[in-house]
Coordinates of C-alpha atoms and ligand atoms in Angstrom, one line a residue:
M1 CA 10.5 20.9 5.9
I2 CA 12.2 17.4 5.7
E3 CA 15.7 17.5 4.2
N4 CA 15.7 14.2 2.4
R5 CA 12.4 13.4 0.8
L6 CA 10.8 10.2 1.9
R7 CA 10.0 7.5 -0.7
V8 CA 6.6 6.0 -0.6
A9 CA 5.4 3.1 -2.8
V10 CA 1.7 2.9 -3.6
I11 CA 1.0 -0.8 -4.3
I12 CA -2.0 -1.8 -6.5
G13 CA -3.0 -5.0 -4.8
S14 CA -5.4 -6.5 -7.4
I15 CA -4.3 -7.8 -10.7
R16 CA -7.4 -9.1 -12.4
K17 CA -8.6 -8.0 -15.9
D18 CA -10.8 -4.8 -15.7
R19 CA -10.1 -4.3 -12.1
F20 CA -11.1 -1.2 -10.2
G21 CA -7.8 -0.9 -8.2
P22 CA -6.0 1.6 -10.5
I23 CA -8.7 4.2 -9.9
P24 CA -8.3 4.6 -6.1
A25 CA -4.5 4.0 -6.5
G26 CA -4.2 6.8 -9.1
W27 CA -6.0 9.2 -6.8
I28 CA -4.0 8.4 -3.7
A29 CA -0.7 8.5 -5.6
A30 CA -1.7 12.0 -6.9
E31 CA -2.5 13.1 -3.4
A32 CA 0.8 11.7 -2.0
S33 CA 2.7 13.4 -4.9
K34 CA 1.4 16.8 -3.7
R35 CA 3.2 16.4 -0.5
S36 CA 6.6 18.2 -0.4
E37 CA 8.0 15.5 1.9
L38 CA 7.3 12.6 -0.6
D39 CA 8.6 11.0 -3.7
V40 CA 6.0 8.5 -4.9
D41 CA 6.4 5.2 -6.9
V42 CA 3.4 3.3 -8.1
I43 CA 3.9 -0.5 -8.1
D44 CA 1.3 -2.3 -10.1
L45 CA 1.4 -6.0 -9.2
A46 CA -0.4 -6.8 -12.5
S47 CA 2.9 -5.7 -14.2
A48 CA 5.2 -7.4 -11.8
F49 CA 4.3 -11.0 -12.8
L50 CA 5.4 -12.5 -9.5
P51 CA 5.3 -16.3 -9.5
E52 CA 2.4 -17.8 -7.6
V53 CA 4.6 -20.6 -6.2
L54 CA 6.9 -19.4 -3.5
G55 CA 10.6 -20.1 -3.6
D56 CA 12.6 -22.7 -1.7
G57 CA 15.3 -20.4 -0.4
G58 CA 17.4 -20.5 -3.5
A59 CA 18.0 -17.6 -5.9
A60 CA 14.8 -15.5 -6.2
P61 CA 13.0 -15.6 -9.6
Q62 CA 13.9 -12.8 -11.9
A63 CA 10.5 -11.0 -11.4
V64 CA 11.0 -11.0 -7.7
Q65 CA 14.5 -9.6 -8.1
D66 CA 13.2 -6.9 -10.5
L67 CA 10.6 -5.6 -8.0
A68 CA 12.9 -5.8 -5.0
P69 CA 14.7 -2.5 -5.4
Y70 CA 11.4 -0.6 -5.6
L71 CA 10.3 -2.1 -2.3
A72 CA 13.7 -1.8 -0.7
S73 CA 14.1 1.9 -1.5
A74 CA 10.7 2.7 -0.1
D75 CA 10.5 4.3 3.4
G76 CA 6.8 3.5 3.6
F77 CA 3.9 2.0 1.6
V78 CA 0.3 2.6 0.7
M79 CA -1.4 -0.7 -0.1
V80 CA -4.5 -0.3 -2.2
T81 CA -6.6 -3.3 -1.6
P82 CA -10.0 -4.7 -2.4
E83 CA -11.7 -7.4 -0.4
Y84 CA -12.1 -10.9 -1.9
N85 CA -14.4 -13.1 0.1
H86 CA -13.9 -11.0 3.2
S87 CA -10.1 -11.3 2.8
V88 CA -6.9 -10.0 1.2
P89 CA -6.6 -10.7 -2.6
A90 CA -4.2 -13.5 -3.2
S91 CA -2.1 -11.3 -5.5
L92 CA -1.3 -8.9 -2.6
K93 CA -0.6 -11.7 -0.1
N94 CA 1.6 -13.3 -2.7
A95 CA 3.6 -10.1 -3.1
I96 CA 3.9 -9.7 0.7
D97 CA 5.1 -13.3 1.1
W98 CA 7.9 -13.0 -1.5
Y99 CA 9.8 -10.4 0.5
V100 CA 11.1 -10.1 4.0
D101 CA 13.7 -7.3 4.6
E102 CA 12.0 -5.0 2.2
W103 CA 9.1 -4.6 4.7
K104 CA 11.1 -4.6 7.8
A105 CA 10.7 -1.6 10.3
K106 CA 8.6 0.3 7.8
P107 CA 5.1 1.7 7.9
V108 CA 2.2 0.6 5.8
A109 CA -1.0 2.6 5.2
F110 CA -4.1 1.4 3.4
V111 CA -6.6 2.6 0.9
S112 CA -9.4 0.0 0.6
Y113 CA -12.5 -0.5 -1.5
G114 CA -15.3 -2.9 -2.1
G115 CA -18.9 -3.5 -1.3
I116 CA -20.6 -2.6 1.9
A117 CA -17.5 -3.1 4.0
G118 CA -15.3 -1.0 1.8
G119 CA -12.5 -3.5 1.9
L120 CA -12.0 -3.0 5.6
R121 CA -12.0 -6.7 6.4
A122 CA -9.0 -7.1 4.1
V123 CA -7.3 -4.2 5.9
Q124 CA -7.9 -5.9 9.3
Q125 CA -6.3 -9.0 8.0
L126 CA -3.3 -7.1 6.7
R127 CA -2.9 -5.6 10.2
Q128 CA -2.4 -9.2 11.4
I129 CA -0.1 -10.2 8.6
L130 CA 2.3 -7.3 8.4
P131 CA 3.6 -7.3 11.9
S132 CA 5.0 -10.8 11.3
L133 CA 7.3 -9.1 8.8
H134 CA 8.2 -6.4 11.3
A135 CA 6.2 -3.8 9.5
T136 CA 4.0 -1.4 11.4
T137 CA 0.5 -0.3 10.2
I138 CA -1.0 3.2 10.1
R139 CA -4.1 3.7 12.1
D140 CA -6.2 5.8 9.8
T141 CA -7.3 4.5 6.4
V142 CA -9.4 5.7 3.5
S143 CA -12.1 3.2 2.5
F144 CA -14.5 3.3 -0.4
H145 CA -17.8 1.5 0.4
D146 CA -19.8 0.4 -2.6
C147 CA -17.0 2.0 -4.5
W148 CA -18.4 1.8 -8.0
D149 CA -20.2 5.1 -7.9
L150 CA -17.7 7.0 -5.8
F151 CA -15.3 8.2 -8.5
D152 CA -16.0 10.4 -11.5
V153 CA -14.8 9.7 -15.1
E154 CA -11.5 11.4 -14.4
G155 CA -10.8 9.2 -11.4
Q156 CA -11.5 11.8 -8.8
P157 CA -13.6 10.9 -5.8
V158 CA -17.1 12.4 -6.0
D159 CA -16.7 13.6 -2.5
V160 CA -13.2 15.0 -3.3
E161 CA -13.1 17.3 -0.3
G162 CA -13.9 14.6 2.2
C163 CA -11.7 12.0 0.6
N164 CA -8.7 14.4 0.3
A165 CA -9.1 15.4 3.9
A166 CA -9.1 11.7 4.9
A167 CA -6.1 11.1 2.7
K168 CA -4.3 14.0 4.5
V169 CA -4.8 12.5 7.9
M170 CA -3.5 9.1 6.7
L171 CA -0.6 10.6 4.9
D172 CA 0.4 12.8 7.9
Q173 CA 0.6 9.6 10.0
L174 CA 2.5 7.7 7.3
I175 CA 5.0 10.5 6.9
W176 CA 5.6 10.7 10.7
W177 CA 6.2 7.0 10.9
A178 CA 8.3 6.8 7.7
Q179 CA 10.5 9.6 9.0
A180 CA 10.8 8.2 12.5
L181 CA 11.6 4.7 11.3
R182 CA 14.0 5.8 8.6
D183 CA 15.9 7.8 11.3
A184 CA 15.8 4.8 13.6
R185 CA 17.0 2.4 11.0
A186 CA 19.9 4.7 10.2
A187 CA 20.9 5.2 13.8
R188 CA 20.7 1.5 14.6
P189 CA 20.0 -1.2 12.0
Y190 CA 16.9 -3.2 12.9
D191 CA 17.9 -6.8 13.5
G192 CA 14.6 -8.3 14.4
Ligands
LIG1 C1 -13.3 -13.2 -6.0 C2 -14.0 -11.9 -5.5 C3 -14.5 -11.9 -4.2 C4 -15.2 -10.8 -3.8 N1 -15.6 -10.7 -2.5 C5 -16.0 -9.5 -1.9 C6 -16.2 -9.4 -0.6 O1 -16.1 -10.3 0.2 N2 -16.7 -8.2 -0.1 C7 -16.9 -7.2 -0.9 O2 -17.2 -6.1 -0.5 N3 -16.6 -7.2 -2.2 C8 -16.2 -8.4 -2.8 N4 -16.0 -8.5 -4.1 C9 -16.2 -7.4 -4.9 C10 -15.0 -6.5 -5.0 O3 -14.9 -5.7 -3.9 C11 -15.0 -5.7 -6.3 O4 -15.2 -6.5 -7.4 C12 -13.8 -4.9 -6.5 O5 -13.9 -4.1 -7.6 C13 -12.6 -5.8 -6.6 O6 -11.4 -5.1 -6.8 P1 -10.6 -5.2 -8.2 O7 -11.7 -4.7 -9.2 O8 -9.5 -4.1 -8.1 O9 -10.2 -6.5 -8.4 C14 -15.3 -9.6 -4.6 C15 -14.8 -9.7 -5.9 C16 -14.2 -10.8 -6.4 C17 -13.6 -10.8 -7.8

């Protein structure tokens, strides 16, 4: 049993009207909340209203400041991402780009969804992006291929047993890394 619970932020990466993202995000947030080691925040980028034009190094815009404590207090993240034109949605990339220290020396796991590739091409690109911010990525993912028929009306995966088992594998890895990196940051602040 972990003494101090780890804080994990589930980030809904898409922001468009009538998006699918809140469905897989709601499911993985509920699965994460069942874990005794975790406290879970859900960060919906559609409600964060981050500016689309990045700053010039001066004071951060208010919306960026408002979201910062939620990212800063997280020991790890689950990014819930679709794939737009074989890539990361601009809203998620924008959110990543607005922050630096908030990602540093922390683990990021992925739940992806989309058409035939299940959002995995976006995940592969996130695996290239996040190390530039000194974040580490979790090996196992959960991906929903041709996602539209894979959840019931209550937002549960149709294959709930298989999906929850896949979530457990991913969350086990996220918890290990979140604990290890929190201990490491406390022992010696990361100055990369
Ligand atoms: C601009 C755009 C580009 C898309 N490109 C892809 C794609 O390359 N591969 C894919 O599998 N699905 C693609 N899709 C379908 C999305 O995976 C699907 O619409 C999904 O629901 C998007 O997530 P959202 O509803 O949370 O925004 C695209 C959708 C949009 C809106």
